[in-house]
Short mmCIF file of C-alpha atoms in Angstrom, two decimals:
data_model
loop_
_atom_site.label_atom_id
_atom_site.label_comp_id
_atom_site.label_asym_id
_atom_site.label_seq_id
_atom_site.Cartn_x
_atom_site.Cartn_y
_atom_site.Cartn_z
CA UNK A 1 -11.15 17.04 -11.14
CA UNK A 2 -9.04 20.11 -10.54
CA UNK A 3 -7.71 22.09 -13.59
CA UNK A 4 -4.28 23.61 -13.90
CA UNK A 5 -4.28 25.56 -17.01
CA UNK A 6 -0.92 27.05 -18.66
CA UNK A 7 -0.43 29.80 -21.22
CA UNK A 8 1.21 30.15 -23.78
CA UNK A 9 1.31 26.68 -25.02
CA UNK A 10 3.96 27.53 -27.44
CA UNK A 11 5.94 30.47 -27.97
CA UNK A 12 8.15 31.49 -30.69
CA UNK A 13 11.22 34.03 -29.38
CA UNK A 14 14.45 35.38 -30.79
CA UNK A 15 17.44 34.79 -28.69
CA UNK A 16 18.16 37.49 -26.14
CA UNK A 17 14.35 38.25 -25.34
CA UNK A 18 12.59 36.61 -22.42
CA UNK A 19 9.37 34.92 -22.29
CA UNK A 20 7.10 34.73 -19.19
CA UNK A 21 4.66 31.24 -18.70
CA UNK A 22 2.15 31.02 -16.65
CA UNK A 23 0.41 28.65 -14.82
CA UNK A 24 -2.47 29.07 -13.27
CA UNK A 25 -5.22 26.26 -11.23
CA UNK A 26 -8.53 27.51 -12.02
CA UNK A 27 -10.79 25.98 -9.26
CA UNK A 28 -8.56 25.34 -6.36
CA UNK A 29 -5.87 27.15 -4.93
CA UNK A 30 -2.30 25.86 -4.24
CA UNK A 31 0.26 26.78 -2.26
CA UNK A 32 2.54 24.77 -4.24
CA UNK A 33 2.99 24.40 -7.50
CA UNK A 34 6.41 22.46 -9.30
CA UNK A 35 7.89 23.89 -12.64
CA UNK A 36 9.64 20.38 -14.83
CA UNK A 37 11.19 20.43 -18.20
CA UNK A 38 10.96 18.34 -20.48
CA UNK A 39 13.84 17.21 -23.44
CA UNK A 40 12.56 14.97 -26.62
CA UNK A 41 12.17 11.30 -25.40
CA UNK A 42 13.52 12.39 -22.26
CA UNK A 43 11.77 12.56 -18.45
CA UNK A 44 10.11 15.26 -16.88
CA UNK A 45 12.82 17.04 -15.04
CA UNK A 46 11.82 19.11 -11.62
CA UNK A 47 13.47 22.68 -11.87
CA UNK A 48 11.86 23.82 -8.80
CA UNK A 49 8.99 24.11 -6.07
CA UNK A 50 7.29 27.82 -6.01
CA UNK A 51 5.52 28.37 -3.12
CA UNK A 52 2.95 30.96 -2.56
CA UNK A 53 4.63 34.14 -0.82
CA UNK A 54 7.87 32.90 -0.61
CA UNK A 55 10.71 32.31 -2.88
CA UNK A 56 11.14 29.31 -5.00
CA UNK A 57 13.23 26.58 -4.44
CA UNK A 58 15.74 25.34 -7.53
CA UNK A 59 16.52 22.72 -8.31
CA UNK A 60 21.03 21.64 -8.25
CA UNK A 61 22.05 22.75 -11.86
CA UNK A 62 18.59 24.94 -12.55
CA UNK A 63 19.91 28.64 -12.79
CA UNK A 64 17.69 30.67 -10.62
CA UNK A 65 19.07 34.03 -12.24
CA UNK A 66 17.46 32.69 -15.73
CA UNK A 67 14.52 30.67 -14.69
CA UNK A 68 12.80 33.52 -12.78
CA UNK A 69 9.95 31.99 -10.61
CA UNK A 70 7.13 33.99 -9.25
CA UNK A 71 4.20 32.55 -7.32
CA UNK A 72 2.60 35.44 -6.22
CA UNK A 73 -1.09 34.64 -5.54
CA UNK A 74 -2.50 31.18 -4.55
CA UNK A 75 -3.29 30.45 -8.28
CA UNK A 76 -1.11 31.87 -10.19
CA UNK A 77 2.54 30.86 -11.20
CA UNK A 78 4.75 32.21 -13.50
CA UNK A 79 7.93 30.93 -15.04
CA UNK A 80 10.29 33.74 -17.03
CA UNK A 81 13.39 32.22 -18.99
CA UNK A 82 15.20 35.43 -19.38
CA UNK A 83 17.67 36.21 -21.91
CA UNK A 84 16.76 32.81 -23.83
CA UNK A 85 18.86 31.24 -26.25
CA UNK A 86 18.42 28.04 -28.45
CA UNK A 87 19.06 25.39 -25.58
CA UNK A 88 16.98 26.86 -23.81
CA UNK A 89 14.28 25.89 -26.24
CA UNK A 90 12.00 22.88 -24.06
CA UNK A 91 8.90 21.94 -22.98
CA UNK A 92 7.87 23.44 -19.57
CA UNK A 93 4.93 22.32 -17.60
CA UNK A 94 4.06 23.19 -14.49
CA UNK A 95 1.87 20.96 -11.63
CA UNK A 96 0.22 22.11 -8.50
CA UNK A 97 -0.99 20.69 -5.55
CA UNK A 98 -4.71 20.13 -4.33
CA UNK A 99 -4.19 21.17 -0.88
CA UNK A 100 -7.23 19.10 0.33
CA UNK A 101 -5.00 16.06 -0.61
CA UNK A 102 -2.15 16.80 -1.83
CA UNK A 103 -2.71 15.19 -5.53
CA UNK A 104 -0.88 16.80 -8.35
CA UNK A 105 -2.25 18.00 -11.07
CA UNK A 106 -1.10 19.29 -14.59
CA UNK A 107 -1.19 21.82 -16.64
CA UNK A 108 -0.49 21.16 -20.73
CA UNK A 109 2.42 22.30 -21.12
CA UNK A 110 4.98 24.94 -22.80
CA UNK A 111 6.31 24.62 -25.66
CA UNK A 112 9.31 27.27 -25.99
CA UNK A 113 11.27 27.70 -29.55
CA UNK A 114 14.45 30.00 -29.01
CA UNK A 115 15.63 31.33 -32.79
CA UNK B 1 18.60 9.67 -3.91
CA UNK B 2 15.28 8.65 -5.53
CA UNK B 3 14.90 7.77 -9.20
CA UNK B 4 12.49 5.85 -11.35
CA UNK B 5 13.38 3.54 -14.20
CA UNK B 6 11.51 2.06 -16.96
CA UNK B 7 11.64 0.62 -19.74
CA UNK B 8 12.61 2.15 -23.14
CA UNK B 9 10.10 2.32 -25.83
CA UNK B 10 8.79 2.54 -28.40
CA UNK B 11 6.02 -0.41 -27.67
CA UNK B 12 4.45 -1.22 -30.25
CA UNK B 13 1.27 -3.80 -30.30
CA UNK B 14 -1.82 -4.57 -32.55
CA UNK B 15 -5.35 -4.05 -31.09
CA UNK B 16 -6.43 -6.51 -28.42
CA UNK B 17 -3.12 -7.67 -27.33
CA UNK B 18 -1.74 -7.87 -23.66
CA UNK B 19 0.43 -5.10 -22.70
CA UNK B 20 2.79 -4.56 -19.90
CA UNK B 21 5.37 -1.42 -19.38
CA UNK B 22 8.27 -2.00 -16.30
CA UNK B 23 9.20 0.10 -14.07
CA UNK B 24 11.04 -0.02 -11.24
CA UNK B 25 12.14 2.61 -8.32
CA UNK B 26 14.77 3.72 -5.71
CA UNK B 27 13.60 5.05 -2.69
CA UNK B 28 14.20 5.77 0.57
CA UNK B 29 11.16 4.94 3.26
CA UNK B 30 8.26 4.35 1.68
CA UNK B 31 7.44 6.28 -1.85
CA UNK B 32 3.68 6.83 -3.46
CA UNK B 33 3.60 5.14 -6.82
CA UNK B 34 1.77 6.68 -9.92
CA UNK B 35 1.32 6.19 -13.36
CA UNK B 36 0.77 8.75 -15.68
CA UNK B 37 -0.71 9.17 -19.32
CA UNK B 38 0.22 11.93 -21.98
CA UNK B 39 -1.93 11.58 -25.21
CA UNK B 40 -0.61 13.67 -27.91
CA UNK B 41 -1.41 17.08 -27.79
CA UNK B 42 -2.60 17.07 -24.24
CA UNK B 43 -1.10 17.47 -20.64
CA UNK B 44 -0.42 14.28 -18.10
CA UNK B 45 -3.18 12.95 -16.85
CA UNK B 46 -2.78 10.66 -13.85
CA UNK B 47 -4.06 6.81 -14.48
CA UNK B 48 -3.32 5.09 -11.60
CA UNK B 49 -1.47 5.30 -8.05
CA UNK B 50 -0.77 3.07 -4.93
CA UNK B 51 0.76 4.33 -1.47
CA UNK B 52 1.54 1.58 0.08
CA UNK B 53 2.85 -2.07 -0.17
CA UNK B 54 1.13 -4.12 -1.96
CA UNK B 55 -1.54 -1.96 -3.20
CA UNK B 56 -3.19 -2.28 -6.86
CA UNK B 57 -4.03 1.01 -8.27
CA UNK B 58 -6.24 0.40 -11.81
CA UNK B 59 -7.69 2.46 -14.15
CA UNK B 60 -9.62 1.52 -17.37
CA UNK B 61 -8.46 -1.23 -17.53
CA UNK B 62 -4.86 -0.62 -16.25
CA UNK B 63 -3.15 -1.78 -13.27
CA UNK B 64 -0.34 -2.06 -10.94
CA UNK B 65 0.84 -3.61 -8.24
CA UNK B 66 3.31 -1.97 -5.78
CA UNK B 67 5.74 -4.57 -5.10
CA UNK B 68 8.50 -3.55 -2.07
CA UNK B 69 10.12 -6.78 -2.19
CA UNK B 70 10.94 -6.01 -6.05
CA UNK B 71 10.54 -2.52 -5.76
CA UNK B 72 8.58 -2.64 -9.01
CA UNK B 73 4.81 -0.83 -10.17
CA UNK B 74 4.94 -2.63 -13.45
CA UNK B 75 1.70 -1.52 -15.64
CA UNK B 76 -0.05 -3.91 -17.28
CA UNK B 77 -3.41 -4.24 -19.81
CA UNK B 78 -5.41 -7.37 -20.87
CA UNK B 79 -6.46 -5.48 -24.05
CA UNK B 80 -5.16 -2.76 -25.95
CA UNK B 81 -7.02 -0.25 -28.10
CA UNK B 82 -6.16 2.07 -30.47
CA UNK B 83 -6.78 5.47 -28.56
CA UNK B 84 -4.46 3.61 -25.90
CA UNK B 85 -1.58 4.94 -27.73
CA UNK B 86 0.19 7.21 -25.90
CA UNK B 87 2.88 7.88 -23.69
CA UNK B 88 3.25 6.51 -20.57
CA UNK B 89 5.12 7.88 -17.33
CA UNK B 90 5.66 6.26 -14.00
CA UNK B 91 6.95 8.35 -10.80
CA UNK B 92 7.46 8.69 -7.50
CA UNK B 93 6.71 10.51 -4.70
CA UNK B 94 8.32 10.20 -1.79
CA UNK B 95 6.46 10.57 1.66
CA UNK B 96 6.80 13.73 2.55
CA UNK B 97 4.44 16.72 2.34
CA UNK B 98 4.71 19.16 -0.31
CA UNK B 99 6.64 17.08 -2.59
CA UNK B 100 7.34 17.17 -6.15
CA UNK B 101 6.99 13.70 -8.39
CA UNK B 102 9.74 12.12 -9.89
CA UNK B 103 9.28 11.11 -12.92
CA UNK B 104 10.93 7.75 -15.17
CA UNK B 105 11.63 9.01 -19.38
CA UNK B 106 8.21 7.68 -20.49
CA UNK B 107 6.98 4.87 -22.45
CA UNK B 108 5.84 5.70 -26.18
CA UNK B 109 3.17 3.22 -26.64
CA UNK B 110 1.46 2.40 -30.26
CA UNK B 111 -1.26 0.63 -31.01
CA UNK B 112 -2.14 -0.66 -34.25
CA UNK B 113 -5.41 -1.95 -35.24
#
């Protein structure tokens, strides 16, 4: 099946800094790929829809001025929480889609500690 | 809007028993249904999925049954095993192009042997 592979899959950061994720689907290319979060025992919330060339789409609440989204080639994603403090602290995976079908697939996810 | 539900864990069953995790959806139209797996340490992995009314998606051993009239995809097991453990996601997606899944919180499911 198709691989979507993300990186870091956990980070460390002092509040303040920003931290860039990336996502990237290794043997297909996607126009589309979805950024969630996820909170302990909690569901996978959609923060927004990046699509290739074009800017993202946010989700209502998701700040788009500290989730930076960037989907600049047709396999690569990246996610930047800038100027991250504590609650910002999550775990962020990404999905894309298989063009040929439309099928999602994930990558492993982010695990972000803010300090 | 569109929303899953399902049911809170943690489940917790002893090796060979039957297993069954609810979940039921809102929708408008006429969603794709999916379950999803997350073993610890790894990523989601899809298990099943149906698209339509009365479909049953299954999966080693898994399976559900996309029931409109109840507007359920309840997943169910014969058998557990150990390396079953995990937890378990269902979601939607409704039936447009080029968009995202939305997800229920996830069933933690343990399996003692």
């Amino acid at each position: 099946g198709a691989v979507v592979s993300q990186h870091p899959s956990r980070v460390i950061c002092k509040s303040g800094t920003s931290v860039k994720i990336e996502c990237r689907s290794l043997d297909f290319q996607a126009t589309t790929m979805f950024w969630y979060r996820q909170f302990p025992k909690q569901s996978l919330m959609l923060m927004a829809t990046s699509n290739e060339g074009s800017k993202a789409t946010y989700e209502q609440g998701v700040e788009k001025d500290k989730f930076l989204i960037n989907h600049a080639s047709l396999t690569l994603s990246t996610l930047t929480v800038t100027s991250a403090h504590p609650e910002d602290s999550s775990f962020y995976i990404c999905s894309a889609s298989l063009p040929s079908s439309g099928e999602l697939f994930f990558g492993e996810g982010s695990r972000l500690t803010v300090l | 809007g569109n929303s899953v539900t399902q049911m809170e864990g943690p489940v917790t069953l002893s090796e060979e028993a039957f297993l069954t995790i609810n979940c039921t959806y809102t929708a408008t139209g006429y969603p794709s249904l999916f379950w999803y797996v997350q073993y610890p340490g790894e990523g989601l992995q899809l298990l099943l999925k149906a698209t339509k009314a009365d479909d049953k998606g299954s999966n080693k051993g898994f399976e559900a049954t996309y029931r409109k009239e109840t507007t359920s995809f309840h997943l169910e097991k014969g058998s557990v095993q150990v390396s079953d453990s995990a937890v378990y996601f269902c979601a939607l997606r409704p039936n447009q192009a080029g968009t995202a899944l939305i997800f229920g919180k996830g069933t933690t499911l343990s399996v003692s042997s």
